[in-house]
PDB file of C-alpha atoms in Angstrom:
ATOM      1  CA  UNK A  12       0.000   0.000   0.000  1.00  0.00           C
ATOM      2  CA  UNK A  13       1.108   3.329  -0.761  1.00  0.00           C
ATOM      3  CA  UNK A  14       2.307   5.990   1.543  1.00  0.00           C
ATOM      4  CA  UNK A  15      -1.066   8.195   0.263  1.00  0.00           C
ATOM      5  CA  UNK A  16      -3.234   5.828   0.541  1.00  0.00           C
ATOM      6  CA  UNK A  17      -2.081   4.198   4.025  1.00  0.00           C
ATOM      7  CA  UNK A  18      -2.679   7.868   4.946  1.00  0.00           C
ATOM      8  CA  UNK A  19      -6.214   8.062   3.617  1.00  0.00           C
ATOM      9  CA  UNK A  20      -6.965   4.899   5.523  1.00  0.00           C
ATOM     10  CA  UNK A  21      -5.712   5.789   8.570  1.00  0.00           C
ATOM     11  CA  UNK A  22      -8.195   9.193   8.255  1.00  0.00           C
ATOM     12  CA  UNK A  23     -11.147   7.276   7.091  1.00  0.00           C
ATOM     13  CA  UNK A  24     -10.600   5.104  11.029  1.00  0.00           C
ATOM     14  CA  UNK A  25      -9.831   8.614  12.656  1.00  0.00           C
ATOM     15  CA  UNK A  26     -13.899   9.869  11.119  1.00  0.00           C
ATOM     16  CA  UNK A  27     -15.226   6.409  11.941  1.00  0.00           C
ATOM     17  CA  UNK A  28     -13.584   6.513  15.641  1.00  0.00           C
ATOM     18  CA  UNK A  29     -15.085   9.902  15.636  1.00  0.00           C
ATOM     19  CA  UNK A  30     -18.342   9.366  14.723  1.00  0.00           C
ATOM     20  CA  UNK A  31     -19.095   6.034  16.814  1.00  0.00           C
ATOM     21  CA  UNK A  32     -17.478   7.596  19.912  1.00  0.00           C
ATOM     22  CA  UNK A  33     -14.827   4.989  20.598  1.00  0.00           C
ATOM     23  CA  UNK A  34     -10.848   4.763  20.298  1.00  0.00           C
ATOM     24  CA  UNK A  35      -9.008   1.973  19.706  1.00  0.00           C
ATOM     25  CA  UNK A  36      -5.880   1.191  21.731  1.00  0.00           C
ATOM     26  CA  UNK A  37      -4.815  -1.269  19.013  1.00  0.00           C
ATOM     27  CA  UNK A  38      -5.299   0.414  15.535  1.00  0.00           C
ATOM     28  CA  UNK A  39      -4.466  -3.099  14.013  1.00  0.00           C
ATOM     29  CA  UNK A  40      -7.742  -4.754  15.496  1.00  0.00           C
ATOM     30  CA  UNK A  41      -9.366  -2.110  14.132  1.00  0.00           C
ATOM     31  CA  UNK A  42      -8.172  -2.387  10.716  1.00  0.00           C
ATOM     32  CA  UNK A  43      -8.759  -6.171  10.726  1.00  0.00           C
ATOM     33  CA  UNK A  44     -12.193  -5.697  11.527  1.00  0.00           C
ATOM     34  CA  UNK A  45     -12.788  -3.746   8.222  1.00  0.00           C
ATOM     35  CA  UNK A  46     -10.683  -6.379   6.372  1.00  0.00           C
ATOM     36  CA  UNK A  47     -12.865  -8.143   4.166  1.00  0.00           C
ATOM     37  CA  UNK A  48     -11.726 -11.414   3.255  1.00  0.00           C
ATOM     38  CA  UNK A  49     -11.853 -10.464  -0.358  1.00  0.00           C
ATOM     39  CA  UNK A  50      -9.105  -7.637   0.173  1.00  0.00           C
ATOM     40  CA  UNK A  51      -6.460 -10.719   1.393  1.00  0.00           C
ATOM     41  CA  UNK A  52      -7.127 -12.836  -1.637  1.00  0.00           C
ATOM     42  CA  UNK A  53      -6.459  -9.797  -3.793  1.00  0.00           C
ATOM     43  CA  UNK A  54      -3.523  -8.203  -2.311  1.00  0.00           C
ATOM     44  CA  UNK A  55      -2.072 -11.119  -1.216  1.00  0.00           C
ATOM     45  CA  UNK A  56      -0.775  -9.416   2.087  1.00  0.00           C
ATOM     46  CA  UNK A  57       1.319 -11.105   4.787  1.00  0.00           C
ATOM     47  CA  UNK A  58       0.255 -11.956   8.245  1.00  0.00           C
ATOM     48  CA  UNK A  59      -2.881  -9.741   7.761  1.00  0.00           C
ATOM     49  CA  UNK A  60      -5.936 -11.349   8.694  1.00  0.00           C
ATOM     50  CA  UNK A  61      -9.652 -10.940   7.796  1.00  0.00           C
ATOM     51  CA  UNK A  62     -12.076 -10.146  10.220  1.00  0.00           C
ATOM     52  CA  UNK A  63     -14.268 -12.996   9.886  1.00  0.00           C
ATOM     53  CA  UNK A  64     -13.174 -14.257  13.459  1.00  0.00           C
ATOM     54  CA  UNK A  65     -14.169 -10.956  14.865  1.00  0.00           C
ATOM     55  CA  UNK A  66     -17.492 -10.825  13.274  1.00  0.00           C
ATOM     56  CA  UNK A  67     -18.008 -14.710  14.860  1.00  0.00           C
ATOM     57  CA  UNK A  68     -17.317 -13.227  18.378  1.00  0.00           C
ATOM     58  CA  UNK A  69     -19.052  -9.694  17.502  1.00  0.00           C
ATOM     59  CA  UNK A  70     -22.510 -11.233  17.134  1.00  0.00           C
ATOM     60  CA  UNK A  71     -22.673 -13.242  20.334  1.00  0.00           C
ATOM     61  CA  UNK A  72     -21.155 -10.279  22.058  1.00  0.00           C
ATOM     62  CA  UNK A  73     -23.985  -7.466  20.344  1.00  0.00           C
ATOM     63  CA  UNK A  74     -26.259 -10.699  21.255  1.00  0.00           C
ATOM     64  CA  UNK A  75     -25.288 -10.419  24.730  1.00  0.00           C
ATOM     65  CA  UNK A  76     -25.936  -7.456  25.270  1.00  0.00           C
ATOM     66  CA  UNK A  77     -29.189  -6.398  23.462  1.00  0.00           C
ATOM     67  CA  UNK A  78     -30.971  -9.544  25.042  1.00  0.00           C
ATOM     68  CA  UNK A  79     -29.545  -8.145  28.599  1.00  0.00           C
ATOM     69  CA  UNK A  80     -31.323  -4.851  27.895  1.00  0.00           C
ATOM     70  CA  UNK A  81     -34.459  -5.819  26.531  1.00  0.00           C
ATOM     71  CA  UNK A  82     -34.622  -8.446  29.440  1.00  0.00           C
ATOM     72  CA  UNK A  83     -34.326  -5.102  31.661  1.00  0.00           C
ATOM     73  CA  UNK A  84     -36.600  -2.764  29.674  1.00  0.00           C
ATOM     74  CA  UNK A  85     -39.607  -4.852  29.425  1.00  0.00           C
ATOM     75  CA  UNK A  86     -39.859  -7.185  32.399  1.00  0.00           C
ATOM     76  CA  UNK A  87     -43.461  -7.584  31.682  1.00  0.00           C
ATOM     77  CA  UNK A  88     -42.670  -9.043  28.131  1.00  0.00           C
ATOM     78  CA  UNK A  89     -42.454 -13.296  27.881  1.00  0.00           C
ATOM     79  CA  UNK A  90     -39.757 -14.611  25.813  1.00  0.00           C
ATOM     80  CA  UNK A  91     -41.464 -14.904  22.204  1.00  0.00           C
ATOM     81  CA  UNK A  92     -41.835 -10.854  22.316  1.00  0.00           C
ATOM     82  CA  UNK A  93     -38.534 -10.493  23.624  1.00  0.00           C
ATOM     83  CA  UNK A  94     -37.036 -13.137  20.630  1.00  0.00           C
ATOM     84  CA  UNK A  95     -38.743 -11.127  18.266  1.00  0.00           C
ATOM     85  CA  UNK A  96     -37.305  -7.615  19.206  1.00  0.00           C
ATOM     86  CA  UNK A  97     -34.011  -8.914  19.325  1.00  0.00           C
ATOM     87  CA  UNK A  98     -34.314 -10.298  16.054  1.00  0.00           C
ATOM     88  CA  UNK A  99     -35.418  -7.105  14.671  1.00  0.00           C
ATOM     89  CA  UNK A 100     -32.520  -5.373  16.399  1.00  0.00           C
ATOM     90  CA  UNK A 101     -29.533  -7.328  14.976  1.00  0.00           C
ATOM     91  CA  UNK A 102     -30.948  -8.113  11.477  1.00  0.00           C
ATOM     92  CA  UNK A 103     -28.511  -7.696   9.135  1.00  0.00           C
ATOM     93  CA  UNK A 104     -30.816  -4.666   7.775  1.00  0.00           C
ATOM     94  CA  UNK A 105     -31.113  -2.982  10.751  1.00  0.00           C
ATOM     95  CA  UNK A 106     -26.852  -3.325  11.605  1.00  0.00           C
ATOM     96  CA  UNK A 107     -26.048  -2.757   7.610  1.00  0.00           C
ATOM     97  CA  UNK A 108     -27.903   0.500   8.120  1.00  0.00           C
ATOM     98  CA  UNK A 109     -26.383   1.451  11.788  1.00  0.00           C
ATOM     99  CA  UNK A 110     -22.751   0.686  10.086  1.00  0.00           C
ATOM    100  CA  UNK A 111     -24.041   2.751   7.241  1.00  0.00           C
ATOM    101  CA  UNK A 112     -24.833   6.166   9.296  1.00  0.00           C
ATOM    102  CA  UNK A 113     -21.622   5.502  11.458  1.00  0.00           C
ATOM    103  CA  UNK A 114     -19.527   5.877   8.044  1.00  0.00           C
ATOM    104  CA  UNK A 115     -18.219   2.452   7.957  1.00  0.00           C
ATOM    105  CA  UNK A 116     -18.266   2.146   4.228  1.00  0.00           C
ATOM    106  CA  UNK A 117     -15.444   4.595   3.871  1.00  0.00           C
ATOM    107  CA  UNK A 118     -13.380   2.566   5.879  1.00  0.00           C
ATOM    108  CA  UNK A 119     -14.105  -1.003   4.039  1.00  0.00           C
ATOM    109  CA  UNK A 120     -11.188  -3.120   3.177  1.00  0.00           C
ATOM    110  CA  UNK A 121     -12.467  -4.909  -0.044  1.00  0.00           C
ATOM    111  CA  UNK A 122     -11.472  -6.137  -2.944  1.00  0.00           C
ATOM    112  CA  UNK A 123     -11.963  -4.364  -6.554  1.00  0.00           C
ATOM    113  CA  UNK A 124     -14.577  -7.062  -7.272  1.00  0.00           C
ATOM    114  CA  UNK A 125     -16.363  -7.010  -3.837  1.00  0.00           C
ATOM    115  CA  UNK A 126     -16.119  -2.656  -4.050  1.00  0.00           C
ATOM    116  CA  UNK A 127     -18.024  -2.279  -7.178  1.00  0.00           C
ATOM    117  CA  UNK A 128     -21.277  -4.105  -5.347  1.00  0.00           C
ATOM    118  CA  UNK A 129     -24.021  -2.089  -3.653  1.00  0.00           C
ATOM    119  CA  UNK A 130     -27.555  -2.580  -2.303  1.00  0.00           C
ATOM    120  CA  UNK A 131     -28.132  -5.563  -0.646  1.00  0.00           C
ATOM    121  CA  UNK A 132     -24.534  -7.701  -0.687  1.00  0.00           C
ATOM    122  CA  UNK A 133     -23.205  -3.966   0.391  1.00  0.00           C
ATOM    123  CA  UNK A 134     -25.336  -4.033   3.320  1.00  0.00           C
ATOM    124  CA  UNK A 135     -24.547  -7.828   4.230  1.00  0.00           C
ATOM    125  CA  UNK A 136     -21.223  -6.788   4.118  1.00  0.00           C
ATOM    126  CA  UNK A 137     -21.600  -3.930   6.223  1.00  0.00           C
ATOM    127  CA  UNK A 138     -23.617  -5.276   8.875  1.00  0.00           C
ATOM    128  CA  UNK A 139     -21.236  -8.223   9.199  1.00  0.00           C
ATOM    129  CA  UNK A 140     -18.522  -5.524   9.877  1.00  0.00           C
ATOM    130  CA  UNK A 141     -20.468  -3.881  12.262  1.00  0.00           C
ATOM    131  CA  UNK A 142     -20.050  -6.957  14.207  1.00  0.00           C
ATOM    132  CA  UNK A 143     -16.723  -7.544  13.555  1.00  0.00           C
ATOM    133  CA  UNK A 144     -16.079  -3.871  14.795  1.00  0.00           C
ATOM    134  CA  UNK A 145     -17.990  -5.023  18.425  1.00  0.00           C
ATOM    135  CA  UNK A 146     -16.024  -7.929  18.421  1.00  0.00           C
ATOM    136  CA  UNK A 147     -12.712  -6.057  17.984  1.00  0.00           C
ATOM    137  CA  UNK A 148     -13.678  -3.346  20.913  1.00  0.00           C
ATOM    138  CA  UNK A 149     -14.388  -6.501  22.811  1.00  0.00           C
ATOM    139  CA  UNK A 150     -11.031  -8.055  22.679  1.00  0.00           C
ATOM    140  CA  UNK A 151      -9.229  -4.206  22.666  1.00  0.00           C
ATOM    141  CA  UNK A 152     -11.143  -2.650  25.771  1.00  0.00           C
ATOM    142  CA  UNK A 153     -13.618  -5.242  27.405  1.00  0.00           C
ATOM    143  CA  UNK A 154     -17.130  -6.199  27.445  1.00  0.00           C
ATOM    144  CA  UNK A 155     -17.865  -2.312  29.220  1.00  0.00           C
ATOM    145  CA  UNK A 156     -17.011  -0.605  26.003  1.00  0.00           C
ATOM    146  CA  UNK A 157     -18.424  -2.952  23.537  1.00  0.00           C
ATOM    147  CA  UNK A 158     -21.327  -2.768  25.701  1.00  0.00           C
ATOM    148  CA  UNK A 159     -21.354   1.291  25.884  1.00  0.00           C
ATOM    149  CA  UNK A 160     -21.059   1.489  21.844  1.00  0.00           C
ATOM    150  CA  UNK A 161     -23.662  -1.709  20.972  1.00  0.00           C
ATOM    151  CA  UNK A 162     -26.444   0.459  23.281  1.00  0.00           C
ATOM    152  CA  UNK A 163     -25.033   4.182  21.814  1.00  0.00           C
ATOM    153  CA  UNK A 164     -25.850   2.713  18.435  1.00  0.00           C
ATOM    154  CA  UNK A 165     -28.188  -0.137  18.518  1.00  0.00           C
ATOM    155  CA  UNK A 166     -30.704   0.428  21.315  1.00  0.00           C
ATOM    156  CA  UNK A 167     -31.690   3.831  19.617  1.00  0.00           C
ATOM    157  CA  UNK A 168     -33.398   1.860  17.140  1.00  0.00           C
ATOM    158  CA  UNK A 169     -35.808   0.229  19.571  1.00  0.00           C
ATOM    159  CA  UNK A 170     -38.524   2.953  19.059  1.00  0.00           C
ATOM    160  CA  UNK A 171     -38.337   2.568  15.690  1.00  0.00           C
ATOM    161  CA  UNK A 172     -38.779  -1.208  15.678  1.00  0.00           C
ATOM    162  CA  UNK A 173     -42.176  -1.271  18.533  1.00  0.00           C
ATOM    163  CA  UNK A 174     -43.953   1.676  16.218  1.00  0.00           C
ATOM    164  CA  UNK A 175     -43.493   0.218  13.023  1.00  0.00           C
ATOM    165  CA  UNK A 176     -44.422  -3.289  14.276  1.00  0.00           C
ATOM    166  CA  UNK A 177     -40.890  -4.479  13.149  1.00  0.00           C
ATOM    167  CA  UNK A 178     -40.534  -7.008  15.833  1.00  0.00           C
ATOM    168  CA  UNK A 179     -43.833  -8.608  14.403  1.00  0.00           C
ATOM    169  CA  UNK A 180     -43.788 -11.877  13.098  1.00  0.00           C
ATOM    170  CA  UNK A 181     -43.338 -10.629   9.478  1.00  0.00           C
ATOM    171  CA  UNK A 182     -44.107 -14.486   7.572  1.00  0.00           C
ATOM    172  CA  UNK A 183     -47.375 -14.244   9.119  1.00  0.00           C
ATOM    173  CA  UNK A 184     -48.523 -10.850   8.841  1.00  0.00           C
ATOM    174  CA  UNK A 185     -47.566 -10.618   5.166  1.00  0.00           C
ATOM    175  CA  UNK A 186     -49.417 -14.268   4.622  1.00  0.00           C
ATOM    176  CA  UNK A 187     -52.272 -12.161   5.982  1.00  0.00           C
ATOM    177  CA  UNK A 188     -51.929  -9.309   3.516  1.00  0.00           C
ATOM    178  CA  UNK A 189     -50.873 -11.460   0.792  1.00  0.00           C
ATOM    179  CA  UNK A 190     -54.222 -13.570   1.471  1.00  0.00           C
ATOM    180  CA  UNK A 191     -56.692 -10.294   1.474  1.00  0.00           C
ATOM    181  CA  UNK A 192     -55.388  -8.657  -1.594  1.00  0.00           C
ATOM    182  CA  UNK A 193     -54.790 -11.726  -4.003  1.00  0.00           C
ATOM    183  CA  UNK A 194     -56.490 -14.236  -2.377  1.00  0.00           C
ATOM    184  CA  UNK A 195     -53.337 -16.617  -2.119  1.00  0.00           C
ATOM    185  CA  UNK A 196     -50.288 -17.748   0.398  1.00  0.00           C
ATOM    186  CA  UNK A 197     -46.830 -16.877  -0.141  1.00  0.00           C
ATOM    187  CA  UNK A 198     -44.510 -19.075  -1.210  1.00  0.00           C
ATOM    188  CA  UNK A 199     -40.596 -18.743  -0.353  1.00  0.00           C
ATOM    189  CA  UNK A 200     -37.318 -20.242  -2.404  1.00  0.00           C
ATOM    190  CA  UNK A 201     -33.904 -19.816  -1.391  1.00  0.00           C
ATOM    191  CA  UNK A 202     -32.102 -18.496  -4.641  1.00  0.00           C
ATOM    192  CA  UNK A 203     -28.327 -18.486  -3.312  1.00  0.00           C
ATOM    193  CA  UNK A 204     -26.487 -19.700   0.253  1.00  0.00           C
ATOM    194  CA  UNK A 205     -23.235 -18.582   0.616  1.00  0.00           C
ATOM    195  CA  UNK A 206     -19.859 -17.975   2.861  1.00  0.00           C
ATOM    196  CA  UNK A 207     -17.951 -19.961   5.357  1.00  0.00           C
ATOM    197  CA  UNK A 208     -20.443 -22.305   7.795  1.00  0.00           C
ATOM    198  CA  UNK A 209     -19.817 -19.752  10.519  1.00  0.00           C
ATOM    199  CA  UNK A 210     -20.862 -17.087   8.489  1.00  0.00           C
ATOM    200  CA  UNK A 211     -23.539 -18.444   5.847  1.00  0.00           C
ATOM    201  CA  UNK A 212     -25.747 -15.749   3.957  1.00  0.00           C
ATOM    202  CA  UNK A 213     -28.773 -16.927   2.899  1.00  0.00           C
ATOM    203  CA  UNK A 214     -31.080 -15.292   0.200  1.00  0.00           C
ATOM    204  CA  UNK A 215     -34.736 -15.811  -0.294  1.00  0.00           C
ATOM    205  CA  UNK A 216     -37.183 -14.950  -2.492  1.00  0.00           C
ATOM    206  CA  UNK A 217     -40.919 -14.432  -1.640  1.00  0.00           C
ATOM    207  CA  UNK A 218     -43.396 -14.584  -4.132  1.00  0.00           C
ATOM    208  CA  UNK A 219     -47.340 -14.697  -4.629  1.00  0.00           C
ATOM    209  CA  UNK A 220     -48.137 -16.937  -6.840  1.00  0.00           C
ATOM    210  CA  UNK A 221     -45.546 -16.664 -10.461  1.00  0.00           C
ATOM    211  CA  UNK A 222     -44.754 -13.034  -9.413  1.00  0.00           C
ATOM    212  CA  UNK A 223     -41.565 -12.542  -7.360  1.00  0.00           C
ATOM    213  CA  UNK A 224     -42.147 -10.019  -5.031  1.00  0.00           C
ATOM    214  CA  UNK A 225     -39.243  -9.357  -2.630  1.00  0.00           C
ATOM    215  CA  UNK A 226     -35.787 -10.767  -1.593  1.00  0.00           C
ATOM    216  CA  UNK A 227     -34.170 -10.686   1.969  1.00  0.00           C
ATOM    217  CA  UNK A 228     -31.103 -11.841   3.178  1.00  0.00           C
ATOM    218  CA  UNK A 229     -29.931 -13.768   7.090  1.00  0.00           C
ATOM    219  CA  UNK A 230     -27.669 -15.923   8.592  1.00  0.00           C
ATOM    220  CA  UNK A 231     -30.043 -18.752   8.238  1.00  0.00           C
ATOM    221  CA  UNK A 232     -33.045 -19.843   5.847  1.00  0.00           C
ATOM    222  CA  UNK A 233     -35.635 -18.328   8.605  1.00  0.00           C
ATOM    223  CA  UNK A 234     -34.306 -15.145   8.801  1.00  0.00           C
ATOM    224  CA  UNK A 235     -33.871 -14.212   4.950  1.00  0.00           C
ATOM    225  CA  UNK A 236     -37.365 -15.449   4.958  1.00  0.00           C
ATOM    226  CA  UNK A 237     -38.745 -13.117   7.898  1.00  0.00           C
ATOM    227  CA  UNK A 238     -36.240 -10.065   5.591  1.00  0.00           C
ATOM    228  CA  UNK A 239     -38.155 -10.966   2.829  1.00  0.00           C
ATOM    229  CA  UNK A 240     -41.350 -10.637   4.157  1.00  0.00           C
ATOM    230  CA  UNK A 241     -40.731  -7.502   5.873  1.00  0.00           C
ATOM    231  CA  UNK A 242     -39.407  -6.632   2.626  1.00  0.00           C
ATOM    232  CA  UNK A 243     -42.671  -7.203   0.520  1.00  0.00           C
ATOM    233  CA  UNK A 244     -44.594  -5.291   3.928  1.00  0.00           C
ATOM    234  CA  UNK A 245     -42.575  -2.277   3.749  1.00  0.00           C
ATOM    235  CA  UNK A 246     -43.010  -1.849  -0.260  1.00  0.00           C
ATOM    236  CA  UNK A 247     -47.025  -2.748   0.538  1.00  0.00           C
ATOM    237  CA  UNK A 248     -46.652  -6.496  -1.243  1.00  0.00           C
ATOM    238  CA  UNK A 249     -46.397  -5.190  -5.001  1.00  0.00           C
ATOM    239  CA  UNK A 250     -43.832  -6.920  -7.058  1.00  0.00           C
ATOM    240  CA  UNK A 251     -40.594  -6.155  -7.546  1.00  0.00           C
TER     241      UNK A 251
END
């Protein structure tokens, strides 16, 4: 890497550090958690690491600690409510567009290949940085300051989520929608699974009858599906 652009880097995790409130004793955790494993197989660089690892630790930590709040906030809430706001919290929507407004997209290590994508496989990429990012804090300062960022950032959006009936069972209310305006029952169909075992993306397509109506996108063939359906909720069930 050049001199200029090790310098541009090194700016871009200044803003981000900035922004999300946080400073990293160890600026080389930090850059592995933006280190897409992508950038490795293209550069070819050293010891360097990607920060799949990170985002494996980074998602039981944000886990952790949103199910420890909710638990708090709503002690008159059973554990199917409390499931489905926590699920609606760490979505890969939801934490693509938290990375999103934190700038973490200027600070993505990618490959050429993996730079030129946008809209949803940016996003996926995103939120799975955002996690990597929690992990990293995790190992650099403790579970205090991973905790202290995941609620700065994350637990804003829990107003969001109860109004807009996020945390809702999406399958079942777009089933009901789906059933009063065309008289028939979605069907779902995964179109691609991919990534490591620890990581696996799954997409899914919804559709109502031959018309394709949405995709979403999860860590497992229930959660694309519940993306996809809040998908097809959000754009009122019209095809895509």
């Amino acid at each position: 890497m050049s001199p200029t652009k090790k310098q541009d880097q090194e700016k871009s995790f200044e803003r981000f550090e900035k922004r999300a409130g946080i400073t990293f004793v160890d600026k080389e955790l930090l850059q592995t958690a933006f280190t897409h494993r992508s950038y490795l197989n293209e550069t070819r660089i050293g010891k360097r690491t990607h920060n799949e690892r990170l985002e494996f630790l980074g998602d039981a930590v944000i886990e952790l600690i949103i199910t420890d709040h909710l638990f708090r906030k709503f002690p008159d809430s059973h554990e199917g409510d409390l499931t489905a706001y926590r699920a609606a919290l760490v979505n890969a929507v939801m934490l693509g567009g938290i990375a999103e407004e934190l700038g973490m997209n200027e600070c993505l290590l990618l490959s050429r290949g993996e730079a030129k994508d946008t809209g949803r496989a940016r996003a996926t990429i995103l939120a799975n940085t955002f996690e990597a990012v929690t992990g990293a804090l995790y190992l650099d300062q403790g579970y205090a300051a991973a905790e202290v960022f995941v609620v700065a950032h994350v637990l804003p959006k829990m107003d969001e989520v109860v109004t807009k009936g996020l945390w809702r069972d999406a399958k079942s209310a777009y089933q009901e929608l789906a059933q009063a305006k065309y008289g028939m029952t979605p069907s779902y169909k995964t179109v691609k699974a991919e990534g490591p075992d620890h990581a696996k993306q799954f997409v899914v397509e919804v559709s109502v009858g031959d018309v394709a109506v949405a995709e979403g996108e999860g860590k497992s063939k229930q959660e694309a599906e519940q993306a996809a359906a809040e998908r097809a909720l959000r754009e009122g069930g019209e095809s895509k």
